[in-house]
Amino acid sequence: MDISNSNYDNRYVATLDDPEEFHSDMRAKCPVQHSENHGGFWALTRYEEVEAATRDTARFSSLPTITLPSVGAPRPFIPMESDPPEHSKYRSLLNVVFSARRIAELEGEIRKHAVELIERFAAAGEANLARDLAFPLTSRVITWLLGIPDEDVSRFSAWSLGLVSVTSPEEGMALQMEIRDYYVRLIADRRENPTKDLASHLLASTIDDRPVTEEEALDIYLSLTGAGGETTAAAANHIFTLIDRHPDLRSQLQARPELLPTAIEEFLRYVTPVPGFARTTTCEVEVAGTVIPEGERVWMSWLSANHDDAAFEEPATIVLDRRPNRHLAFGAGVHRCPGAPLARLELSIMVDEVLRRIPDYRVVDPAAVRISEGQTRVIGSLPIVFTPQQ
């Protein structure tokens, strides 16, 4: 099936209420599809094939890029755009940032900052959850790790949102050059004045008995700018919207707060804020009876896979205590998102504190909620009203 003129090719953005409906016909009729757009690519839509390809780094390479279409990166985003064995070497450099110990150390600060942000608008009876809570919180957390000073957090947030919303290689290239210029100065400063941030750690680290280069440090910083905060904020805004649109979910979470950990996993499955990534075949591959030639771009639709009824019972229903829940919202295999534990923590804290402090919030105009085009399913604005809190 050729999908060049189908809605599927329009950035793979599904409807907010019923994302599985968007892909169900394709999973049933033609699970491996082809489009001539963006230089030509294949799309995998069923859980079985998507999960297998996501793990198969030998036949499905992350080089030259995982974005579709290309965002015009001058160099690969590492470790995302690298393959084993190099991938594990780069990935190990992030352990200091995303270790269980480091995340546990951050929990108190994250909750404190979430409470501070909510208290700024709690007495007003109105707010914009995207702009007043989700984006500021996730940006602040990742900038703590990257060593970006307070006065540059808003700039970082704009860059991060821009990277996941890029719609052309030219736009992406211009934005990345601006960001790289900033990081060149930051990394140069850390070489002279090391601190406890990631740049200082990278510059003191080695790969294959050689020092990590400044270019490699820049590549990692650019990667975390696009994937370190705004994707979590996007998930949070979707979750707040779903809780508003489905009163039973709010009631369940308020009556049984112990459901929050499994609820976050279920929300992530349902929403899938990063709808997928691309790979490039390193050899001729047969997938579900379809032969994909060597050197072809392949889109792995995590969003579609997470709504496959062959993998999830009643995928259209949000089941807050769903077990098992082997969703692909964070990918799978060696490329599984290293920041997943941090994202889970941030989401749990935001949902917990919102339901605790402004429990009756309502989205002002649910019909006006929009998901932007780009590499992430971003809800950029989410106005709400609620009973003012004293």
mmCIF file of C-alpha atoms in Angstrom:
data_model
loop_
_atom_site.group_PDB
_atom_site.id
_atom_site.type_symbol
_atom_site.label_atom_id
_atom_site.label_comp_id
_atom_site.label_asym_id
_atom_site.label_seq_id
_atom_site.Cartn_x
_atom_site.Cartn_y
_atom_site.Cartn_z
ATOM 1 C CA MET A 1 0.000 0.000 0.000
ATOM 2 C CA ASP A 2 1.313 3.464 -0.889
ATOM 3 C CA ILE A 3 0.528 6.049 1.790
ATOM 4 C CA SER A 4 2.043 9.084 0.084
ATOM 5 C CA ASN A 5 -1.274 10.924 0.068
ATOM 6 C CA SER A 6 -2.714 9.587 3.301
ATOM 7 C CA ASN A 7 -3.172 11.313 6.642
ATOM 8 C CA TYR A 8 -0.609 8.928 8.100
ATOM 9 C CA ASP A 9 2.138 10.717 6.231
ATOM 10 C CA ASN A 10 1.216 14.038 7.857
ATOM 11 C CA ARG A 11 3.685 13.736 10.726
ATOM 12 C CA TYR A 12 2.034 10.637 12.156
ATOM 13 C CA VAL A 13 -0.047 12.805 14.504
ATOM 14 C CA ALA A 14 -3.136 10.985 15.783
ATOM 15 C CA THR A 15 -6.286 12.435 17.244
ATOM 16 C CA LEU A 16 -6.195 13.178 20.946
ATOM 17 C CA ASP A 17 -9.219 11.148 22.024
ATOM 18 C CA ASP A 18 -8.810 8.039 19.920
ATOM 19 C CA PRO A 19 -5.273 7.570 18.607
ATOM 20 C CA GLU A 20 -5.669 3.852 17.899
ATOM 21 C CA GLU A 21 -8.471 4.563 15.418
ATOM 22 C CA PHE A 22 -5.984 6.473 13.272
ATOM 23 C CA HIS A 23 -3.853 3.376 12.714
ATOM 24 C CA SER A 24 -6.217 0.428 13.046
ATOM 25 C CA ASP A 25 -7.033 0.138 9.341
ATOM 26 C CA MET A 26 -3.357 0.162 8.438
ATOM 27 C CA ARG A 27 -2.468 -2.510 10.987
ATOM 28 C CA ALA A 28 -5.259 -4.714 9.707
ATOM 29 C CA LYS A 29 -4.916 -4.161 5.957
ATOM 30 C CA CYS A 30 -1.250 -3.408 5.375
ATOM 31 C CA PRO A 31 1.048 -3.439 8.417
ATOM 32 C CA VAL A 32 4.099 -2.554 6.294
ATOM 33 C CA GLN A 33 3.478 0.459 4.093
ATOM 34 C CA HIS A 34 5.444 2.689 1.742
ATOM 35 C CA SER A 35 5.459 6.391 0.990
ATOM 36 C CA GLU A 36 7.374 8.367 -1.623
ATOM 37 C CA ASN A 37 7.410 11.456 0.581
ATOM 38 C CA HIS A 38 10.526 12.683 2.412
ATOM 39 C CA GLY A 39 12.735 10.844 -0.049
ATOM 40 C CA GLY A 40 10.793 7.599 0.391
ATOM 41 C CA PHE A 41 10.253 5.538 3.525
ATOM 42 C CA TRP A 42 8.530 2.433 4.865
ATOM 43 C CA ALA A 43 6.246 2.429 7.910
ATOM 44 C CA LEU A 44 5.798 -0.406 10.410
ATOM 45 C CA THR A 45 2.547 -0.210 12.383
ATOM 46 C CA ARG A 46 2.019 -3.469 14.330
ATOM 47 C CA TYR A 47 3.515 -4.053 17.764
ATOM 48 C CA GLU A 48 5.262 -7.294 16.810
ATOM 49 C CA GLU A 49 7.202 -5.816 13.891
ATOM 50 C CA VAL A 50 7.791 -2.403 15.484
ATOM 51 C CA GLU A 51 9.169 -3.860 18.701
ATOM 52 C CA ALA A 52 11.415 -6.299 16.836
ATOM 53 C CA ALA A 53 12.819 -3.614 14.513
ATOM 54 C CA THR A 54 13.393 -1.241 17.427
ATOM 55 C CA ARG A 55 15.600 -3.876 19.072
ATOM 56 C CA ASP A 56 17.322 -5.056 15.875
ATOM 57 C CA THR A 57 20.244 -2.648 15.631
ATOM 58 C CA ALA A 58 22.147 -4.929 13.247
ATOM 59 C CA ARG A 59 19.598 -4.706 10.431
ATOM 60 C CA PHE A 60 17.929 -1.405 11.356
ATOM 61 C CA SER A 61 20.600 1.250 11.894
ATOM 62 C CA SER A 62 20.178 4.563 13.728
ATOM 63 C CA LEU A 63 22.520 6.172 11.193
ATOM 64 C CA PRO A 64 22.424 8.532 9.423
ATOM 65 C CA THR A 65 19.421 9.891 11.339
ATOM 66 C CA ILE A 66 16.407 8.766 13.380
ATOM 67 C CA THR A 67 14.218 11.749 12.467
ATOM 68 C CA LEU A 68 11.734 11.679 9.605
ATOM 69 C CA PRO A 69 11.953 13.990 7.820
ATOM 70 C CA SER A 70 15.513 14.969 8.673
ATOM 71 C CA VAL A 71 15.871 17.923 11.022
ATOM 72 C CA GLY A 72 19.073 18.975 9.285
ATOM 73 C CA ALA A 73 21.510 18.012 12.036
ATOM 74 C CA PRO A 74 25.125 18.792 11.034
ATOM 75 C CA ARG A 75 26.310 15.847 13.168
ATOM 76 C CA PRO A 76 24.552 12.823 14.690
ATOM 77 C CA PHE A 77 22.589 13.181 17.918
ATOM 78 C CA ILE A 78 24.516 10.841 20.204
ATOM 79 C CA PRO A 79 23.912 8.383 21.703
ATOM 80 C CA MET A 80 20.547 8.167 19.859
ATOM 81 C CA GLU A 81 22.115 8.252 16.393
ATOM 82 C CA SER A 82 24.796 5.642 16.967
ATOM 83 C CA ASP A 83 24.908 1.852 16.767
ATOM 84 C CA PRO A 84 26.582 -0.801 18.912
ATOM 85 C CA PRO A 85 29.328 -1.082 19.959
ATOM 86 C CA GLU A 86 29.891 2.697 19.888
ATOM 87 C CA HIS A 87 26.419 3.296 21.298
ATOM 88 C CA SER A 88 27.154 1.634 24.631
ATOM 89 C CA LYS A 89 30.302 3.735 25.048
ATOM 90 C CA TYR A 90 28.381 6.972 24.592
ATOM 91 C CA ARG A 91 25.415 5.741 26.606
ATOM 92 C CA SER A 92 27.645 4.965 29.579
ATOM 93 C CA LEU A 93 28.646 8.628 29.724
ATOM 94 C CA LEU A 94 25.067 9.506 30.704
ATOM 95 C CA ASN A 95 24.959 7.205 33.706
ATOM 96 C CA VAL A 96 26.052 10.021 35.989
ATOM 97 C CA VAL A 97 23.013 12.053 34.912
ATOM 98 C CA PHE A 98 20.313 9.383 34.877
ATOM 99 C CA SER A 99 21.473 7.004 37.599
ATOM 100 C CA ALA A 100 18.921 5.907 40.202
ATOM 101 C CA ARG A 101 20.961 7.654 42.882
ATOM 102 C CA ARG A 102 21.042 10.980 41.023
ATOM 103 C CA ILE A 103 17.315 10.853 40.299
ATOM 104 C CA ALA A 104 16.555 10.048 43.945
ATOM 105 C CA GLU A 105 18.629 13.062 44.942
ATOM 106 C CA LEU A 106 16.559 15.259 42.649
ATOM 107 C CA GLU A 107 13.121 14.110 43.824
ATOM 108 C CA GLY A 108 12.832 16.614 46.667
ATOM 109 C CA GLU A 109 13.959 19.521 44.490
ATOM 110 C CA ILE A 110 11.604 18.554 41.673
ATOM 111 C CA ARG A 111 8.616 18.386 44.013
ATOM 112 C CA LYS A 112 9.598 21.661 45.673
ATOM 113 C CA HIS A 113 9.811 23.386 42.302
ATOM 114 C CA ALA A 114 6.485 21.909 41.152
ATOM 115 C CA VAL A 115 4.781 23.194 44.300
ATOM 116 C CA GLU A 116 6.340 26.637 43.851
ATOM 117 C CA LEU A 117 5.101 26.839 40.265
ATOM 118 C CA ILE A 118 1.553 25.796 41.213
ATOM 119 C CA GLU A 119 1.436 28.212 44.152
ATOM 120 C CA ARG A 120 2.205 31.088 41.792
ATOM 121 C CA PHE A 121 -1.208 30.655 40.156
ATOM 122 C CA ALA A 122 -3.235 28.693 42.735
ATOM 123 C CA ALA A 123 -5.002 31.787 44.115
ATOM 124 C CA ALA A 124 -5.906 33.116 40.675
ATOM 125 C CA GLY A 125 -8.355 30.379 39.743
ATOM 126 C CA GLU A 126 -6.901 30.166 36.266
ATOM 127 C CA ALA A 127 -3.628 29.184 34.614
ATOM 128 C CA ASN A 128 -2.058 27.618 31.575
ATOM 129 C CA LEU A 129 -0.772 24.226 32.679
ATOM 130 C CA ALA A 130 1.541 23.934 29.689
ATOM 131 C CA ARG A 131 3.209 27.309 30.090
ATOM 132 C CA ASP A 132 2.945 27.719 33.860
ATOM 133 C CA LEU A 133 3.848 24.209 35.017
ATOM 134 C CA ALA A 134 4.842 21.488 32.533
ATOM 135 C CA PHE A 135 7.364 23.347 30.364
ATOM 136 C CA PRO A 136 8.961 25.393 33.188
ATOM 137 C CA LEU A 137 9.355 22.352 35.440
ATOM 138 C CA THR A 138 10.869 19.972 32.897
ATOM 139 C CA SER A 139 13.152 22.675 31.510
ATOM 140 C CA ARG A 140 14.403 23.572 34.977
ATOM 141 C CA VAL A 141 15.167 19.933 35.813
ATOM 142 C CA ILE A 142 17.203 19.205 32.692
ATOM 143 C CA THR A 143 19.082 22.503 32.979
ATOM 144 C CA TRP A 144 20.108 21.544 36.510
ATOM 145 C CA LEU A 145 21.756 18.492 35.007
ATOM 146 C CA LEU A 146 23.308 20.345 32.081
ATOM 147 C CA GLY A 147 24.670 23.143 34.253
ATOM 148 C CA ILE A 148 22.741 25.916 32.486
ATOM 149 C CA PRO A 149 22.361 29.025 34.674
ATOM 150 C CA ASP A 150 18.973 30.259 35.865
ATOM 151 C CA GLU A 151 18.963 33.267 33.573
ATOM 152 C CA ASP A 152 19.181 31.020 30.487
ATOM 153 C CA VAL A 153 16.429 28.520 31.373
ATOM 154 C CA SER A 154 13.755 30.270 29.299
ATOM 155 C CA ARG A 155 16.113 30.350 26.328
ATOM 156 C CA PHE A 156 16.809 26.643 26.765
ATOM 157 C CA SER A 157 13.073 25.897 26.948
ATOM 158 C CA ALA A 158 12.471 27.727 23.662
ATOM 159 C CA TRP A 159 15.327 25.815 22.024
ATOM 160 C CA SER A 160 14.061 22.500 23.332
ATOM 161 C CA LEU A 161 10.532 23.136 22.117
ATOM 162 C CA GLY A 162 11.904 24.310 18.795
ATOM 163 C CA LEU A 163 13.947 21.147 18.241
ATOM 164 C CA VAL A 164 10.965 18.826 18.730
ATOM 165 C CA SER A 165 8.782 21.048 16.525
ATOM 166 C CA VAL A 166 11.105 21.408 13.534
ATOM 167 C CA THR A 167 9.286 20.963 10.221
ATOM 168 C CA SER A 168 12.163 21.300 7.726
ATOM 169 C CA PRO A 169 15.916 20.566 7.537
ATOM 170 C CA GLU A 170 16.628 24.247 6.896
ATOM 171 C CA GLU A 171 14.751 25.318 10.009
ATOM 172 C CA GLY A 172 16.460 22.610 12.035
ATOM 173 C CA MET A 173 19.939 23.524 10.830
ATOM 174 C CA ALA A 174 19.559 27.205 11.712
ATOM 175 C CA LEU A 175 18.249 26.420 15.186
ATOM 176 C CA GLN A 176 20.946 23.869 15.933
ATOM 177 C CA MET A 177 23.739 26.239 14.922
ATOM 178 C CA GLU A 178 22.368 28.826 17.362
ATOM 179 C CA ILE A 179 22.242 26.238 20.146
ATOM 180 C CA ARG A 180 25.706 24.884 19.355
ATOM 181 C CA ASP A 181 27.212 28.364 19.605
ATOM 182 C CA TYR A 182 25.884 28.629 23.145
ATOM 183 C CA TYR A 183 27.150 25.189 24.134
ATOM 184 C CA VAL A 184 30.590 25.859 22.634
ATOM 185 C CA ARG A 185 30.976 28.698 25.130
ATOM 186 C CA LEU A 186 29.552 26.676 28.030
ATOM 187 C CA ILE A 187 31.821 23.683 27.396
ATOM 188 C CA ALA A 188 34.864 25.908 26.970
ATOM 189 C CA ASP A 189 34.097 27.497 30.324
ATOM 190 C CA ARG A 190 33.746 24.075 31.983
ATOM 191 C CA ARG A 191 37.136 23.046 30.682
ATOM 192 C CA GLU A 192 38.619 26.000 32.528
ATOM 193 C CA ASN A 193 36.212 25.979 35.488
ATOM 194 C CA PRO A 194 34.853 22.444 36.074
ATOM 195 C CA THR A 195 31.756 21.967 38.220
ATOM 196 C CA LYS A 196 29.520 18.951 38.968
ATOM 197 C CA ASP A 197 27.464 19.246 35.777
ATOM 198 C CA LEU A 198 27.388 16.954 32.751
ATOM 199 C CA ALA A 199 29.827 19.004 30.662
ATOM 200 C CA SER A 200 32.484 18.773 33.350
ATOM 201 C CA HIS A 201 31.867 15.033 33.645
ATOM 202 C CA LEU A 202 32.147 14.517 29.884
ATOM 203 C CA LEU A 203 35.368 16.494 29.600
ATOM 204 C CA ALA A 204 36.894 14.386 32.370
ATOM 205 C CA SER A 205 35.777 11.094 30.774
ATOM 206 C CA THR A 206 37.381 8.800 28.203
ATOM 207 C CA ILE A 207 36.209 6.562 25.373
ATOM 208 C CA ASP A 208 38.553 3.803 24.183
ATOM 209 C CA ASP A 209 41.321 5.266 26.333
ATOM 210 C CA ARG A 210 41.066 8.694 24.736
ATOM 211 C CA PRO A 211 39.437 11.848 26.104
ATOM 212 C CA VAL A 212 35.887 12.678 25.073
ATOM 213 C CA THR A 213 36.173 15.439 22.461
ATOM 214 C CA GLU A 214 34.419 18.773 22.691
ATOM 215 C CA GLU A 215 32.499 17.874 19.515
ATOM 216 C CA GLU A 216 31.183 14.714 21.179
ATOM 217 C CA ALA A 217 30.207 16.700 24.256
ATOM 218 C CA LEU A 218 28.371 19.151 21.995
ATOM 219 C CA ASP A 219 26.557 16.309 20.230
ATOM 220 C CA ILE A 220 25.366 14.884 23.557
ATOM 221 C CA TYR A 221 24.230 18.303 24.782
ATOM 222 C CA LEU A 222 22.246 18.880 21.579
ATOM 223 C CA SER A 223 20.659 15.448 21.928
ATOM 224 C CA LEU A 224 19.536 16.165 25.493
ATOM 225 C CA THR A 225 18.226 19.588 24.517
ATOM 226 C CA GLY A 226 15.707 18.003 22.187
ATOM 227 C CA ALA A 227 14.918 14.920 24.241
ATOM 228 C CA GLY A 228 15.550 15.931 27.822
ATOM 229 C CA GLY A 229 12.558 18.032 28.788
ATOM 230 C CA GLU A 230 9.947 18.939 26.211
ATOM 231 C CA THR A 231 8.974 15.320 25.564
ATOM 232 C CA THR A 232 8.122 14.929 29.256
ATOM 233 C CA ALA A 233 6.235 18.217 29.235
ATOM 234 C CA ALA A 234 4.314 17.030 26.177
ATOM 235 C CA ALA A 235 3.318 13.862 28.025
ATOM 236 C CA ALA A 236 2.214 15.863 31.061
ATOM 237 C CA ASN A 237 -0.032 18.128 28.990
ATOM 238 C CA HIS A 238 -1.661 15.135 27.321
ATOM 239 C CA ILE A 239 -2.226 13.514 30.722
ATOM 240 C CA PHE A 240 -3.842 16.633 32.175
ATOM 241 C CA THR A 241 -6.099 16.814 29.126
ATOM 242 C CA LEU A 242 -7.128 13.163 29.417
ATOM 243 C CA ILE A 243 -7.896 13.524 33.124
ATOM 244 C CA ASP A 244 -10.128 16.480 32.282
ATOM 245 C CA ARG A 245 -11.909 14.661 29.456
ATOM 246 C CA HIS A 246 -12.430 11.461 31.428
ATOM 247 C CA PRO A 247 -13.809 12.274 34.901
ATOM 248 C CA ASP A 248 -13.568 8.623 35.951
ATOM 249 C CA LEU A 249 -9.795 8.816 35.684
ATOM 250 C CA ARG A 250 -9.693 11.798 38.025
ATOM 251 C CA SER A 251 -11.982 10.025 40.494
ATOM 252 C CA GLN A 252 -9.896 6.851 40.443
ATOM 253 C CA LEU A 253 -6.628 8.683 41.027
ATOM 254 C CA GLN A 254 -8.084 10.791 43.826
ATOM 255 C CA ALA A 255 -9.637 7.780 45.561
ATOM 256 C CA ARG A 256 -6.639 5.501 45.014
ATOM 257 C CA PRO A 257 -3.389 7.489 44.782
ATOM 258 C CA GLU A 258 -1.462 4.214 44.929
ATOM 259 C CA LEU A 259 -2.502 3.749 41.280
ATOM 260 C CA LEU A 260 -0.255 6.605 40.165
ATOM 261 C CA PRO A 261 2.792 4.509 39.110
ATOM 262 C CA THR A 262 0.813 2.183 36.829
ATOM 263 C CA ALA A 263 -1.385 5.081 35.723
ATOM 264 C CA ILE A 264 1.655 6.974 34.439
ATOM 265 C CA GLU A 265 2.684 3.927 32.377
ATOM 266 C CA GLU A 266 -0.825 3.635 30.956
ATOM 267 C CA PHE A 267 -1.005 7.305 30.091
ATOM 268 C CA LEU A 268 2.355 7.019 28.344
ATOM 269 C CA ARG A 269 1.110 4.025 26.343
ATOM 270 C CA TYR A 270 -2.054 5.806 25.334
ATOM 271 C CA VAL A 271 -0.426 9.141 24.497
ATOM 272 C CA THR A 272 3.010 8.054 23.195
ATOM 273 C CA PRO A 273 4.397 11.624 23.099
ATOM 274 C CA VAL A 274 7.266 10.614 20.800
ATOM 275 C CA PRO A 275 5.304 8.767 18.092
ATOM 276 C CA GLY A 276 8.301 6.864 16.762
ATOM 277 C CA PHE A 277 11.757 7.006 15.271
ATOM 278 C CA ALA A 278 13.252 6.066 11.927
ATOM 279 C CA ARG A 279 15.922 3.524 11.104
ATOM 280 C CA THR A 280 17.856 2.660 7.924
ATOM 281 C CA THR A 281 18.119 -0.923 6.707
ATOM 282 C CA THR A 282 21.663 -2.274 6.506
ATOM 283 C CA CYS A 283 20.619 -5.198 4.296
ATOM 284 C CA GLU A 284 17.539 -6.534 2.545
ATOM 285 C CA VAL A 285 14.945 -7.315 5.241
ATOM 286 C CA GLU A 286 11.643 -9.183 5.073
ATOM 287 C CA VAL A 287 9.036 -7.814 7.473
ATOM 288 C CA ALA A 288 5.550 -9.351 7.702
ATOM 289 C CA GLY A 289 5.927 -10.776 4.182
ATOM 290 C CA THR A 290 7.164 -7.500 2.668
ATOM 291 C CA VAL A 291 10.738 -7.194 1.391
ATOM 292 C CA ILE A 292 12.412 -3.891 2.285
ATOM 293 C CA PRO A 293 15.634 -3.276 0.307
ATOM 294 C CA GLU A 294 18.961 -2.311 1.836
ATOM 295 C CA GLY A 295 19.473 1.398 2.505
ATOM 296 C CA GLU A 296 15.771 2.228 2.946
ATOM 297 C CA ARG A 297 14.355 4.509 5.648
ATOM 298 C CA VAL A 298 11.930 2.704 7.966
ATOM 299 C CA TRP A 299 9.527 4.480 10.342
ATOM 300 C CA MET A 300 8.757 2.521 13.509
ATOM 301 C CA SER A 301 5.386 3.778 14.721
ATOM 302 C CA TRP A 302 5.471 3.379 18.499
ATOM 303 C CA LEU A 303 2.152 5.218 18.639
ATOM 304 C CA SER A 304 0.448 2.664 16.429
ATOM 305 C CA ALA A 305 2.140 -0.278 18.174
ATOM 306 C CA ASN A 306 0.945 0.972 21.554
ATOM 307 C CA HIS A 307 -2.644 0.706 20.306
ATOM 308 C CA ASP A 308 -2.365 -2.722 18.707
ATOM 309 C CA ASP A 309 -5.068 -5.000 20.113
ATOM 310 C CA ALA A 310 -2.808 -7.987 19.462
ATOM 311 C CA ALA A 311 -0.509 -6.631 22.193
ATOM 312 C CA PHE A 312 -2.918 -4.762 24.488
ATOM 313 C CA GLU A 313 -6.395 -5.826 25.541
ATOM 314 C CA GLU A 314 -8.917 -3.091 24.734
ATOM 315 C CA PRO A 315 -6.241 -0.532 23.785
ATOM 316 C CA ALA A 316 -8.861 2.208 23.356
ATOM 317 C CA THR A 317 -9.593 2.044 27.087
ATOM 318 C CA ILE A 318 -7.314 3.728 29.615
ATOM 319 C CA VAL A 319 -6.805 1.119 32.343
ATOM 320 C CA LEU A 320 -4.949 2.742 35.238
ATOM 321 C CA ASP A 321 -3.797 -0.563 36.723
ATOM 322 C CA ARG A 322 -2.973 -2.273 33.411
ATOM 323 C CA ARG A 323 -0.533 -5.162 33.879
ATOM 324 C CA PRO A 324 1.517 -6.121 32.020
ATOM 325 C CA ASN A 325 2.096 -2.930 30.092
ATOM 326 C CA ARG A 326 5.008 -3.394 27.712
ATOM 327 C CA HIS A 327 4.455 -0.113 25.920
ATOM 328 C CA LEU A 328 7.014 1.411 23.571
ATOM 329 C CA ALA A 329 6.673 5.050 24.629
ATOM 330 C CA PHE A 330 10.342 5.013 25.658
ATOM 331 C CA GLY A 331 11.442 2.748 22.805
ATOM 332 C CA ALA A 332 13.004 -0.659 23.459
ATOM 333 C CA GLY A 333 16.318 -2.473 23.505
ATOM 334 C CA VAL A 334 19.669 -0.714 23.767
ATOM 335 C CA HIS A 335 18.159 2.569 22.597
ATOM 336 C CA ARG A 336 15.477 2.639 25.294
ATOM 337 C CA CYS A 337 15.329 6.220 26.610
ATOM 338 C CA PRO A 338 17.956 6.672 29.363
ATOM 339 C CA GLY A 339 15.866 9.427 30.905
ATOM 340 C CA ALA A 340 12.764 7.250 31.358
ATOM 341 C CA PRO A 341 13.084 7.019 35.177
ATOM 342 C CA LEU A 342 13.438 10.798 35.440
ATOM 343 C CA ALA A 343 10.451 11.366 33.144
ATOM 344 C CA ARG A 344 8.324 8.995 35.232
ATOM 345 C CA LEU A 345 9.294 10.864 38.395
ATOM 346 C CA GLU A 346 8.508 14.288 36.933
ATOM 347 C CA LEU A 347 5.144 13.115 35.582
ATOM 348 C CA SER A 348 4.183 11.457 38.870
ATOM 349 C CA ILE A 349 5.025 14.597 40.840
ATOM 350 C CA MET A 350 3.154 16.920 38.484
ATOM 351 C CA VAL A 351 -0.004 14.806 38.405
ATOM 352 C CA ASP A 352 0.101 14.236 42.163
ATOM 353 C CA GLU A 353 0.541 17.905 43.028
ATOM 354 C CA VAL A 354 -2.064 19.169 40.549
ATOM 355 C CA LEU A 355 -4.703 16.743 41.837
ATOM 356 C CA ARG A 356 -3.732 17.603 45.388
ATOM 357 C CA ARG A 357 -3.664 21.402 45.065
ATOM 358 C CA ILE A 358 -6.155 22.267 42.287
ATOM 359 C CA PRO A 359 -8.244 19.073 42.216
ATOM 360 C CA ASP A 360 -11.234 20.475 40.327
ATOM 361 C CA TYR A 361 -9.326 22.034 37.424
ATOM 362 C CA ARG A 362 -11.068 22.102 34.062
ATOM 363 C CA VAL A 363 -9.650 22.753 30.600
ATOM 364 C CA VAL A 364 -11.200 25.990 29.362
ATOM 365 C CA ASP A 365 -11.904 24.869 25.804
ATOM 366 C CA PRO A 366 -11.185 21.163 25.217
ATOM 367 C CA ALA A 367 -12.089 21.468 21.545
ATOM 368 C CA ALA A 368 -9.323 24.051 21.097
ATOM 369 C CA VAL A 369 -6.539 21.782 22.370
ATOM 370 C CA ARG A 370 -4.118 21.174 19.526
ATOM 371 C CA ILE A 371 -1.208 18.820 18.944
ATOM 372 C CA SER A 372 1.603 20.477 16.995
ATOM 373 C CA GLU A 373 3.433 18.959 14.071
ATOM 374 C CA GLY A 374 6.986 17.827 14.659
ATOM 375 C CA GLN A 375 9.015 15.014 16.145
ATOM 376 C CA THR A 376 6.986 15.115 19.397
ATOM 377 C CA ARG A 377 3.209 15.342 19.920
ATOM 378 C CA VAL A 378 3.349 18.683 21.734
ATOM 379 C CA ILE A 379 0.385 20.464 23.309
ATOM 380 C CA GLY A 380 1.804 23.955 23.597
ATOM 381 C CA SER A 381 -1.075 25.637 25.409
ATOM 382 C CA LEU A 382 -3.507 24.282 27.997
ATOM 383 C CA PRO A 383 -5.617 27.004 29.683
ATOM 384 C CA ILE A 384 -7.519 25.827 32.781
ATOM 385 C CA VAL A 385 -9.846 27.199 35.446
ATOM 386 C CA PHE A 386 -10.377 25.950 38.994
ATOM 387 C CA THR A 387 -11.551 26.983 42.421
ATOM 388 C CA PRO A 388 -9.035 29.549 43.703
ATOM 389 C CA GLN A 389 -6.882 28.178 46.492
ATOM 390 C CA GLN A 390 -5.965 30.302 49.516
#
